[in-house]
CSV table of C-alpha atoms and ligand atoms in Angstrom, one decimal:
chain,number,residue,atom,x,y,z
A,335,MET,CA,113.5,207.8,212.9
A,336,ALA,CA,115.1,205.9,210.1
A,337,TYR,CA,118.9,206.1,210.1
A,338,ASN,CA,120.5,208.5,207.6
A,339,ALA,CA,123.2,207.3,205.2
A,340,GLY,CA,126.1,208.3,207.5
A,341,GLN,CA,124.6,206.4,210.5
A,342,ILE,CA,123.9,203.3,208.4
A,343,LYS,CA,127.5,203.3,207.0
A,344,GLU,CA,128.8,203.7,210.6
A,345,ILE,CA,126.7,200.9,212.0
A,346,LEU,CA,127.8,198.5,209.3
A,347,SER,CA,131.5,199.5,209.2
A,348,ASN,CA,131.7,199.3,213.1
A,349,ALA,CA,130.9,195.6,212.6
A,350,GLY,CA,133.3,195.3,209.6
A,351,ARG,CA,130.4,195.0,207.1
A,352,ARG,CA,128.9,196.7,204.1
A,353,ALA,CA,125.5,196.6,202.6
A,354,ASN,CA,125.1,193.3,200.8
A,355,ARG,CA,123.8,194.0,197.3
A,356,ALA,CA,123.2,190.3,196.7
A,357,LEU,CA,120.6,190.4,199.4
A,358,GLY,CA,119.0,193.6,197.9
A,359,GLN,CA,120.1,195.7,200.9
A,360,ASN,CA,119.1,199.2,200.1
A,361,PHE,CA,118.1,200.7,203.4
A,362,CYS,CA,115.3,203.4,203.4
A,363,THR,CA,116.4,206.7,204.9
A,364,ASP,CA,113.1,208.6,204.5
A,365,THR,CA,111.3,208.5,207.8
A,366,GLU,CA,108.5,210.8,206.7
A,367,LEU,CA,107.7,208.6,203.7
A,368,LEU,CA,107.6,205.4,205.8
A,369,SER,CA,105.5,207.0,208.5
A,370,ARG,CA,103.0,208.4,206.0
A,371,CYS,CA,102.6,205.0,204.2
A,372,VAL,CA,102.2,203.1,207.4
A,373,LYS,CA,99.5,205.6,208.4
A,374,THR,CA,97.7,205.3,205.1
A,375,ALA,CA,97.7,201.5,205.4
A,376,GLY,CA,95.8,201.9,208.7
A,377,PHE,CA,97.9,199.7,211.0
A,378,SER,CA,96.9,199.9,214.6
A,379,GLU,CA,97.1,198.1,218.0
A,380,ASN,CA,95.0,195.4,216.5
A,381,SER,CA,97.3,194.7,213.6
A,382,ARG,CA,99.6,191.6,213.4
A,383,VAL,CA,102.1,192.3,210.7
A,384,LEU,CA,104.6,190.0,209.1
A,385,GLU,CA,107.5,192.1,208.0
A,386,ILE,CA,109.8,190.9,205.2
A,387,GLY,CA,113.5,192.0,205.4
A,388,PRO,CA,113.4,194.4,208.3
A,389,GLY,CA,117.1,195.3,207.9
A,390,LEU,CA,118.0,198.0,210.4
A,391,GLY,CA,114.4,198.5,211.3
A,392,ALA,CA,113.4,201.7,209.4
A,393,LEU,CA,109.9,200.4,208.6
A,394,THR,CA,109.7,198.2,211.7
A,395,ARG,CA,110.0,201.3,213.8
A,396,GLU,CA,107.0,202.9,212.1
A,397,LEU,CA,104.9,199.7,212.4
A,398,LEU,CA,105.6,199.5,216.1
A,399,ALA,CA,104.8,203.2,216.5
A,400,ALA,CA,101.4,202.6,214.9
A,401,GLY,CA,100.8,200.0,217.6
A,402,ALA,CA,101.2,196.8,215.5
A,403,SER,CA,102.8,193.6,216.7
A,404,VAL,CA,105.5,192.6,214.2
A,405,THR,CA,107.0,189.2,213.2
A,406,ALA,CA,110.0,190.1,211.2
A,407,VAL,CA,111.9,187.7,208.9
A,408,GLU,CA,115.5,188.6,208.0
A,409,LYS,CA,117.8,186.5,205.9
A,410,ASP,CA,121.0,188.3,207.0
A,411,GLY,CA,122.1,186.8,210.4
A,412,PHE,CA,124.0,189.9,211.4
A,413,LEU,CA,120.9,192.2,210.9
A,414,ALA,CA,118.6,189.6,212.5
A,415,ASP,CA,120.7,189.6,215.7
A,416,LEU,CA,121.2,193.3,215.7
A,417,LEU,CA,117.5,194.4,215.3
A,418,PRO,CA,116.2,193.4,218.7
A,419,GLU,CA,119.1,195.4,220.2
A,420,LEU,CA,118.2,198.5,218.1
A,421,LEU,CA,114.5,198.1,218.8
A,422,PRO,CA,113.9,196.4,222.1
A,423,ASP,CA,110.2,195.8,222.2
A,424,SER,CA,108.1,192.9,223.4
A,425,ARG,CA,105.8,193.3,220.3
A,426,LEU,CA,108.7,192.5,218.0
A,427,ASN,CA,109.9,189.0,217.2
A,428,VAL,CA,112.7,188.7,214.7
A,429,TYR,CA,113.6,185.4,212.9
A,430,HIS,CA,116.8,184.8,211.0
A,431,GLU,CA,115.2,183.0,208.0
A,432,ASP,CA,114.6,183.1,204.3
A,433,ILE,CA,111.0,184.5,203.8
A,434,LEU,CA,110.5,182.0,200.9
A,435,ARG,CA,111.0,179.1,203.4
A,436,PHE,CA,109.7,180.6,206.6
A,437,PRO,CA,106.8,178.5,208.0
A,438,ILE,CA,104.4,181.4,208.2
A,439,SER,CA,101.4,179.6,209.7
A,440,GLU,CA,103.5,178.4,212.6
A,441,HIS,CA,104.4,181.9,213.6
A,442,VAL,CA,101.6,184.2,212.5
A,443,ASP,CA,97.9,183.6,213.2
A,444,PRO,CA,95.4,184.9,210.7
A,445,PRO,CA,94.1,187.6,210.3
A,446,PHE,CA,97.4,189.3,209.6
A,447,SER,CA,99.0,191.8,207.2
A,448,VAL,CA,102.3,191.9,205.4
A,449,ALA,CA,104.7,194.8,205.0
A,450,GLY,CA,108.2,195.1,203.6
A,451,ASN,CA,110.7,197.2,201.7
A,452,LEU,CA,111.3,194.1,199.6
A,453,PRO,CA,114.6,192.7,198.4
A,454,TYR,CA,113.9,193.4,194.7
A,455,TYR,CA,115.7,190.3,193.4
A,456,ILE,CA,112.8,188.1,194.7
A,457,THR,CA,109.8,190.4,194.5
A,458,THR,CA,107.6,188.1,192.5
A,459,PRO,CA,108.3,184.9,194.5
A,460,ILE,CA,107.6,186.8,197.7
A,461,VAL,CA,104.4,188.4,196.5
A,462,GLU,CA,103.2,185.1,195.1
A,463,ARG,CA,103.9,183.4,198.4
A,464,MET,CA,101.8,186.0,200.2
A,465,LEU,CA,98.9,186.4,197.9
A,466,PRO,CA,97.3,182.9,198.4
A,467,LEU,CA,97.4,183.5,202.2
A,468,PHE,CA,95.0,186.5,201.6
A,469,PRO,CA,96.6,188.9,204.2
A,470,ASP,CA,94.2,191.8,205.0
A,471,VAL,CA,96.7,194.4,203.9
A,472,MET,CA,100.0,194.2,202.0
A,473,LEU,CA,102.3,197.3,202.0
A,474,PHE,CA,105.3,196.8,199.8
A,475,MET,CA,108.2,198.9,198.5
A,476,VAL,CA,109.0,197.4,195.1
A,477,GLN,CA,111.0,198.4,192.1
A,478,LYS,CA,108.8,200.8,190.1
A,479,GLU,CA,108.9,198.6,187.0
A,480,ALA,CA,107.7,195.6,189.1
A,481,SER,CA,104.7,197.6,190.5
A,482,ALA,CA,103.2,197.6,187.0
A,483,ARG,CA,102.5,193.9,187.4
A,484,PHE,CA,99.9,194.7,190.1
A,485,PHE,CA,97.9,196.8,187.6
A,486,ALA,CA,98.5,195.0,184.3
A,487,SER,CA,95.6,194.3,181.9
A,488,PRO,CA,95.2,191.5,179.3
A,489,GLY,CA,97.6,191.8,176.4
A,490,GLU,CA,100.3,193.7,178.4
A,491,ARG,CA,103.7,192.1,178.5
A,492,VAL,CA,103.8,191.9,182.4
A,493,TYR,CA,100.2,190.6,182.7
A,494,GLY,CA,100.3,187.2,184.3
A,495,PRO,CA,99.4,185.1,187.4
A,496,LEU,CA,100.5,187.8,189.9
A,497,SER,CA,98.4,190.5,188.1
A,498,ILE,CA,95.3,188.2,188.0
A,499,MET,CA,95.5,187.1,191.6
A,500,THR,CA,96.0,190.8,192.7
A,501,ARG,CA,93.2,192.1,190.6
A,502,CYS,CA,90.8,189.3,191.6
A,503,PHE,CA,91.3,189.7,195.3
A,504,TYR,CA,92.8,193.1,196.1
A,505,ARG,CA,92.3,196.8,195.7
A,506,CYS,CA,95.7,198.2,194.8
A,507,GLU,CA,97.1,201.7,194.8
A,508,VAL,CA,100.5,203.3,194.4
A,509,LEU,CA,101.1,205.4,197.6
A,510,ALA,CA,104.4,207.1,196.4
A,511,ASP,CA,107.0,207.0,193.7
A,512,VAL,CA,110.3,206.8,195.5
A,513,PRO,CA,113.5,208.0,193.9
A,514,PRO,CA,116.9,206.2,194.5
A,515,ASP,CA,118.2,209.0,196.8
A,516,ARG,CA,115.8,207.8,199.6
A,517,PHE,CA,118.0,204.8,200.2
A,518,TYR,CA,121.5,203.9,201.3
A,519,PRO,CA,123.1,202.6,199.2
A,520,SER,CA,121.1,204.1,196.3
A,521,PRO,CA,119.6,201.4,194.1
A,522,ASP,CA,120.1,201.8,190.3
A,523,VAL,CA,116.3,201.9,189.8
A,524,ALA,CA,113.3,203.9,190.9
A,525,SER,CA,110.9,202.4,193.5
A,526,ALA,CA,107.3,202.6,194.4
A,527,PHE,CA,105.3,202.0,197.6
A,528,VAL,CA,102.2,200.0,196.8
A,529,LEU,CA,99.3,199.3,199.1
A,530,LEU,CA,97.0,196.3,198.5
A,531,ARG,CA,93.8,195.9,200.5
A,532,ARG,CA,91.9,192.6,200.4
A,533,ALA,CA,88.6,192.8,198.6
A,534,ASP,CA,85.5,190.8,199.4
A,535,PRO,CA,85.8,187.8,197.1
A,536,ALA,CA,88.9,186.6,198.9
A,537,ARG,CA,86.9,186.0,202.1
A,538,SER,CA,85.0,183.1,200.6
A,539,PHE,CA,87.6,181.8,198.1
A,540,PRO,CA,88.5,178.2,199.1
A,541,ASP,CA,92.1,177.7,197.9
A,542,GLY,CA,94.3,180.5,196.7
A,543,ALA,CA,97.4,178.3,196.3
A,544,ARG,CA,95.6,176.0,193.9
A,545,TYR,CA,94.2,178.8,191.9
A,546,LEU,CA,97.7,180.3,191.6
A,547,ARG,CA,99.1,176.9,190.3
A,548,PHE,CA,96.2,176.9,187.8
A,549,LEU,CA,97.2,180.3,186.6
A,550,HIS,CA,100.8,179.3,186.2
A,551,SER,CA,99.8,176.3,184.1
A,552,ALA,CA,97.6,178.6,182.0
A,553,PHE,CA,100.6,180.9,181.3
A,554,SER,CA,103.3,178.2,181.1
A,555,LYS,CA,103.8,178.9,177.4
A,556,ARG,CA,102.5,182.4,176.7
A,557,ARG,CA,102.1,182.0,172.9
A,558,LYS,CA,100.1,178.8,173.2
A,559,THR,CA,96.4,178.6,173.7
A,560,LEU,CA,94.9,177.9,177.1
A,561,THR,CA,93.8,174.5,176.1
A,562,ASN,CA,97.3,173.7,174.8
A,563,ASN,CA,98.7,174.7,178.2
A,564,ILE,CA,96.1,172.9,180.3
A,565,THR,CA,95.3,169.7,178.4
A,566,ASP,CA,92.7,168.4,180.8
A,567,PRO,CA,89.8,167.1,178.8
A,568,GLY,CA,87.3,168.7,181.1
A,569,LEU,CA,88.5,172.3,180.4
A,570,PRO,CA,86.9,172.8,176.9
A,571,ALA,CA,83.4,172.0,178.1
A,572,VAL,CA,83.8,174.6,180.9
A,573,MET,CA,85.0,177.2,178.4
A,574,ASN,CA,82.1,176.5,176.1
A,575,THR,CA,79.7,176.9,179.0
A,576,LEU,CA,81.2,180.3,179.8
A,577,GLY,CA,81.3,181.3,176.1
A,578,ILE,CA,85.1,181.5,176.1
A,579,PRO,CA,86.6,180.6,172.7
A,580,LEU,CA,88.8,177.5,172.7
A,581,SER,CA,91.4,179.4,170.7
A,582,VAL,CA,92.0,181.9,173.4
A,583,ARG,CA,95.4,182.5,175.0
A,584,ALA,CA,95.7,183.1,178.7
A,585,GLU,CA,97.1,186.6,178.2
A,586,ALA,CA,93.8,187.6,176.6
A,587,LEU,CA,91.5,186.7,179.4
A,588,PHE,CA,90.4,189.2,182.1
A,589,PRO,CA,90.9,188.4,185.8
A,590,GLU,CA,87.1,188.1,186.3
A,591,GLN,CA,86.9,185.6,183.4
A,592,PHE,CA,89.8,183.5,185.0
A,593,LEU,CA,88.0,183.5,188.3
A,594,SER,CA,84.7,182.2,186.8
A,595,LEU,CA,86.6,179.7,184.7
A,596,TYR,CA,88.5,178.3,187.6
A,597,ALA,CA,85.5,178.2,189.9
A,598,LEU,CA,83.5,176.2,187.3
A,599,TYR,CA,86.4,174.0,186.3
A,600,ALA,CA,87.3,173.1,189.9
A,601,GLU,CA,83.7,172.3,190.6
A,602,THR,CA,82.7,170.4,187.4
A,603,ALA,CA,85.9,169.0,185.8
A,604,ALA,CA,87.9,166.5,187.8
A,605,PRO,CA,88.6,168.7,190.9
A,606,GLN,CA,92.0,167.1,191.5
A,607,SER,CA,93.1,168.3,188.0
A,608,ALA,CA,92.4,171.9,188.8
A,609,ASP,CA,96.0,172.2,189.8
A,610,THR,CA,97.4,170.7,186.6
B,1075,SAM,N1,113.4,197.2,205.7
B,1075,SAM,C1,114.7,197.7,205.6
B,1075,SAM,C2,114.6,199.2,205.2
B,1075,SAM,O1,113.6,199.6,204.6
B,1075,SAM,O2,115.6,199.9,205.3
B,1075,SAM,C3,115.6,196.9,204.6
B,1075,SAM,C4,115.1,196.7,203.3
B,1075,SAM,S1,116.2,196.1,202.1
B,1075,SAM,C5,115.6,196.7,200.6
B,1075,SAM,C6,115.8,194.3,202.0
B,1075,SAM,C7,116.0,193.5,203.2
B,1075,SAM,O3,115.6,192.2,203.0
B,1075,SAM,C8,117.5,193.4,203.7
B,1075,SAM,O4,117.6,193.6,205.0
B,1075,SAM,C9,117.9,192.0,203.3
B,1075,SAM,O5,118.9,191.4,204.1
B,1075,SAM,C10,116.6,191.2,203.5
B,1075,SAM,N2,116.4,190.0,202.7
B,1075,SAM,C11,117.0,189.7,201.5
B,1075,SAM,N3,116.6,188.5,201.0
B,1075,SAM,C12,115.7,188.0,202.0
B,1075,SAM,C13,115.0,186.8,202.2
B,1075,SAM,N4,115.0,185.8,201.2
B,1075,SAM,N5,114.3,186.6,203.3
B,1075,SAM,C14,114.2,187.6,204.2
B,1075,SAM,N6,114.9,188.7,204.1
B,1075,SAM,C15,115.6,189.0,203.0
């Protein structure tokens, strides 16, 4: 069971603390929602899950109940110390660290999945840190507005590297729209639970981190053309081969076009410059 608002308030105030808004602390109180989303994600005894920001363990509890082993990374030292007391379980390891610095490969062996009711102030950096690792499944609670990035198409304002990486390598669905009253304290914004399942191309893709850097270079100045943003002399020839006009902007290219472009560019142009 997730704690209700009164219980959360009591746990925090007994320790002389309050929810830390600067750390995006909005604790989920809806057990049924968490349980349903974990079930839909299909976690089981075979799942190794990296959990981001476990807080008081509302989602952690459901992951453990599904049988998963959980490596949880929590930036708030008080919560990181408290969680193993609230949820004593040999399958749970809690680290007091910042997820953006946590050395994931030292603690979690692939294949693994990722889950988290994310701290909204760093949603994009977190998702962009996870995507190149190609987790099997990613289950995230995000601000509803941010969820649009996972589905964005060329020409949309929020279309960018995150949308392209997601759409190239994952099948993405919204599991639930979540109103503010399902959290304590209530955030000022609506939320959404999104599920991303890895698709086939990710299995054979050599280097997700490099591809992401390439995409960031392509979008570095949105109003400029792709060849203005990536000035490598090898790029125009690759674009010509694929029939992509040299006047194109990154925001106009479809994810599949980016993938073909990058694959040929990394192979035929100077490979070291693929991460311009
Ligand atoms: N999972 C809990 C739940 O659903 O009730 C808490 C979710 S709350 C939205 C976000 C959590 O992420 C908080 O516990 C917060 O302290 C933690 N957090 C914030 N920034 C973090 C970071 N950089 N690395 C790891 N955890 C972070």
